[in-house]
Coordinates of C-alpha atoms in Angstrom, one line a residue:
X1 CA 80.3 99.3 122.5
X2 CA 83.6 98.4 120.9
X3 CA 82.0 95.3 119.4
X4 CA 79.3 97.5 117.9
X5 CA 81.9 99.9 116.3
X6 CA 83.9 97.0 114.8
X7 CA 80.7 95.3 113.5
X8 CA 79.3 98.5 111.8
X9 CA 81.3 98.2 108.6
X10 CA 80.2 94.6 108.0
X11 CA 76.5 95.6 108.7
X12 CA 76.8 98.5 106.2
X13 CA 78.4 96.2 103.6
X14 CA 75.6 93.7 103.9
X15 CA 72.9 96.3 103.8
X16 CA 74.4 98.6 101.1
X17 CA 75.1 95.7 98.7
X18 CA 71.4 95.3 98.1
X19 CA 69.7 98.6 99.1
X20 CA 70.7 101.1 96.4
X21 CA 69.7 100.8 92.7
X22 CA 71.9 102.4 90.1
X23 CA 70.1 105.3 88.3
X24 CA 70.7 108.4 86.3
X25 CA 73.9 106.8 84.9
X26 CA 76.1 109.3 83.1
X27 CA 79.3 107.3 83.6
X28 CA 80.3 104.9 80.9
X29 CA 79.5 101.5 82.4
X30 CA 81.1 99.4 79.6
X31 CA 84.5 99.5 81.4
X32 CA 85.2 96.5 83.6
X33 CA 88.7 97.3 84.7
X34 CA 90.4 100.2 86.4
X35 CA 93.9 101.2 87.7
X36 CA 94.6 103.8 90.4
X37 CA 97.7 105.5 91.6
X38 CA 97.7 107.8 94.6
X39 CA 98.8 109.1 98.0
X40 CA 98.2 106.6 100.7
X41 CA 98.8 108.7 103.9
X42 CA 98.0 112.4 103.4
X43 CA 96.7 113.0 106.9
X44 CA 99.4 111.2 108.8
X45 CA 102.1 112.6 106.5
X46 CA 101.0 116.2 107.0
X47 CA 100.3 115.9 110.8
X48 CA 103.5 114.0 111.7
X49 CA 105.7 116.3 109.6
X50 CA 104.3 119.2 111.5
X51 CA 104.9 117.6 114.9
X52 CA 107.9 115.3 114.0
X53 CA 106.2 112.6 116.1
X54 CA 106.6 109.5 114.0
X55 CA 109.4 108.6 111.5
X56 CA 107.4 105.9 109.6
X57 CA 104.3 108.1 109.1
X58 CA 106.5 111.1 108.0
X59 CA 107.4 109.2 104.7
X60 CA 105.3 109.9 101.6
X61 CA 103.0 106.9 101.0
X62 CA 102.2 105.3 97.6
X63 CA 98.9 103.7 96.7
X64 CA 98.4 101.2 93.8
X65 CA 95.0 99.8 93.1
X66 CA 93.5 97.5 90.5
X67 CA 89.8 96.6 90.2
X68 CA 87.8 94.5 87.9
X69 CA 84.1 93.8 87.6
X70 CA 82.9 90.2 87.3
X71 CA 79.7 88.8 85.8
X72 CA 77.8 89.3 89.1
X73 CA 78.7 93.1 89.0
X74 CA 81.0 92.5 92.0
X75 CA 84.0 94.8 92.2
X76 CA 87.1 92.7 92.8
X77 CA 89.9 94.9 94.2
X78 CA 93.6 94.3 94.6
X79 CA 95.1 97.0 96.8
X80 CA 98.7 97.8 97.6
X81 CA 100.2 100.7 99.6
X82 CA 103.6 101.4 101.3
X83 CA 105.9 104.3 102.2
X84 CA 109.3 103.9 100.5
X85 CA 112.6 105.3 101.8
X86 CA 116.0 105.0 100.3
X87 CA 119.2 106.0 102.2
X88 CA 122.8 104.8 101.8
X89 CA 121.8 102.1 99.3
X90 CA 119.3 100.6 101.9
X91 CA 115.6 100.4 100.9
X92 CA 112.8 100.5 103.5
X93 CA 109.1 100.1 102.6
X94 CA 107.3 100.9 105.8
X95 CA 103.5 100.2 106.4
X96 CA 103.5 97.8 103.4
X97 CA 100.0 96.5 103.1
X98 CA 98.3 94.3 100.4
X99 CA 94.6 93.5 100.5
X100 CA 92.0 91.7 98.3
X101 CA 88.4 92.8 98.7
X102 CA 85.0 92.3 97.0
X103 CA 82.7 95.4 96.8
X104 CA 79.6 96.9 95.5
X105 CA 78.4 100.2 94.1
X106 CA 76.0 101.7 96.6
X107 CA 75.3 104.9 94.8
X108 CA 75.9 105.9 91.2
X109 CA 74.6 109.1 89.8
X110 CA 75.9 111.6 87.2
X111 CA 79.6 112.0 87.8
X112 CA 79.8 110.3 91.3
X113 CA 80.3 106.7 92.4
X114 CA 80.1 105.5 96.0
X115 CA 81.6 102.1 96.5
X116 CA 82.3 99.9 99.5
X117 CA 83.7 96.4 100.1
X118 CA 85.1 93.9 102.5
X119 CA 88.1 91.5 102.3
X120 CA 91.4 90.4 103.8
X121 CA 94.8 92.2 104.3
X122 CA 98.4 91.5 105.2
X123 CA 100.9 94.1 106.3
X124 CA 104.5 94.4 107.4
X125 CA 107.6 96.5 107.1
X126 CA 110.1 95.4 104.4
X127 CA 113.9 96.2 104.3
X128 CA 116.6 95.6 101.8
X129 CA 120.2 96.0 102.9
X130 CA 122.8 97.0 100.3
X131 CA 124.9 94.4 98.6
X132 CA 128.7 94.4 99.4
X133 CA 131.5 92.6 97.6
X134 CA 130.9 88.9 97.6
X135 CA 127.7 89.1 99.7
X136 CA 124.2 89.4 98.1
X137 CA 121.7 92.0 99.2
X138 CA 119.7 90.9 102.3
X139 CA 115.9 91.2 102.5
X140 CA 114.1 91.2 105.9
X141 CA 110.7 92.2 107.3
X142 CA 108.9 92.8 110.7
X143 CA 105.8 94.1 112.3
X144 CA 103.5 91.7 110.6
X145 CA 99.7 91.9 110.6
X146 CA 96.7 90.2 109.0
X147 CA 93.0 90.5 109.3
X148 CA 89.8 92.0 107.7
X149 CA 89.6 95.2 105.7
X150 CA 86.5 97.3 105.0
X151 CA 86.8 100.2 102.5
X152 CA 84.6 103.0 101.3
X153 CA 85.4 105.2 98.3
X154 CA 84.0 108.1 96.4
X155 CA 84.9 108.4 92.7
X156 CA 84.3 111.7 90.9
X157 CA 84.5 111.7 87.1
X158 CA 87.0 114.3 85.8
X159 CA 87.3 113.7 82.1
X160 CA 87.9 110.8 79.6
X161 CA 87.2 108.1 82.2
X162 CA 89.7 109.6 84.7
X163 CA 88.3 109.8 88.3
X164 CA 89.5 111.6 91.4
X165 CA 89.1 109.1 94.3
X166 CA 88.8 109.6 98.0
X167 CA 89.4 106.3 99.8
X168 CA 88.8 105.4 103.5
X169 CA 89.8 102.0 104.9
X170 CA 89.5 100.3 108.3
X171 CA 91.8 97.4 109.0
X172 CA 91.2 95.1 112.0
X173 CA 93.3 92.1 112.9
X174 CA 96.2 90.5 114.7
X175 CA 99.5 92.5 114.7
X176 CA 103.0 91.9 115.8
X177 CA 104.6 94.3 118.2
X178 CA 107.5 94.6 120.6
X179 CA 107.6 95.5 124.3
X180 CA 110.3 98.1 124.8
X181 CA 110.5 97.5 128.5
X182 CA 111.3 93.8 128.4
X183 CA 114.7 92.7 127.0
X184 CA 116.0 89.3 126.3
X185 CA 119.6 89.1 124.9
X186 CA 119.4 92.8 124.0
X187 CA 116.2 92.2 122.0
X188 CA 112.8 93.5 123.0
X189 CA 110.0 90.9 123.7
X190 CA 107.7 90.1 120.8
X191 CA 103.9 89.9 121.3
X192 CA 100.8 89.8 119.2
X193 CA 97.7 92.0 119.7
X194 CA 94.2 92.3 118.2
X195 CA 93.8 95.9 117.0
X196 CA 93.2 98.3 114.1
X197 CA 95.9 99.2 111.6
X198 CA 95.2 102.9 111.5
X199 CA 98.3 104.4 109.8
X200 CA 96.7 105.0 106.4
X201 CA 92.9 105.3 106.9
X202 CA 92.4 108.2 104.4
X203 CA 93.9 108.1 100.9
X204 CA 93.7 110.1 97.6
X205 CA 94.1 108.7 94.1
X206 CA 93.5 109.2 90.4
X207 CA 91.7 106.3 88.8
X208 CA 91.6 105.4 85.1
X209 CA 88.9 103.1 83.7
X210 CA 90.4 100.6 81.2

């Protein structure tokens, strides 16, 4: 059953890329580039701030997205999201994720675009410790992960080639974690596991066609 669930996005991508013709087009199709800025974690941000259950997910998440259309009408998408936090001159970017995907329009009518795609992602947490006299600032990272990303988005035309975007992503891959019950020289034991990265499944953004 789990294999079927994990395979579903890839089956949908294969089928949807060829099954839906574009018709009743009222969106200007001459634009081949777009830039999006948005909120990467609205659901986890609201729920965890109500319950105070997770420090990382209680930080406001930022989404940056660039897309371009190639000669085959494939949507090439470079996607970046993270939750920044700055305290005592120390910078933390938790749930930092960058992905590159290729997608297709599966429905395009009037003011609405439905798009989906598939690609690869890399994630981690990034830290920058403050600089002190004679010592440069130190960068570090942990909780790495990499794997496949499937995304689905709905774009609604607002005005002058500005769109409101609802984005859903599924990330499945290998992720670094630590066992809090095993200690070695006061450090917990590192291990890797195959799982979904589900911190930021649902996102909201504003897209501008360029």
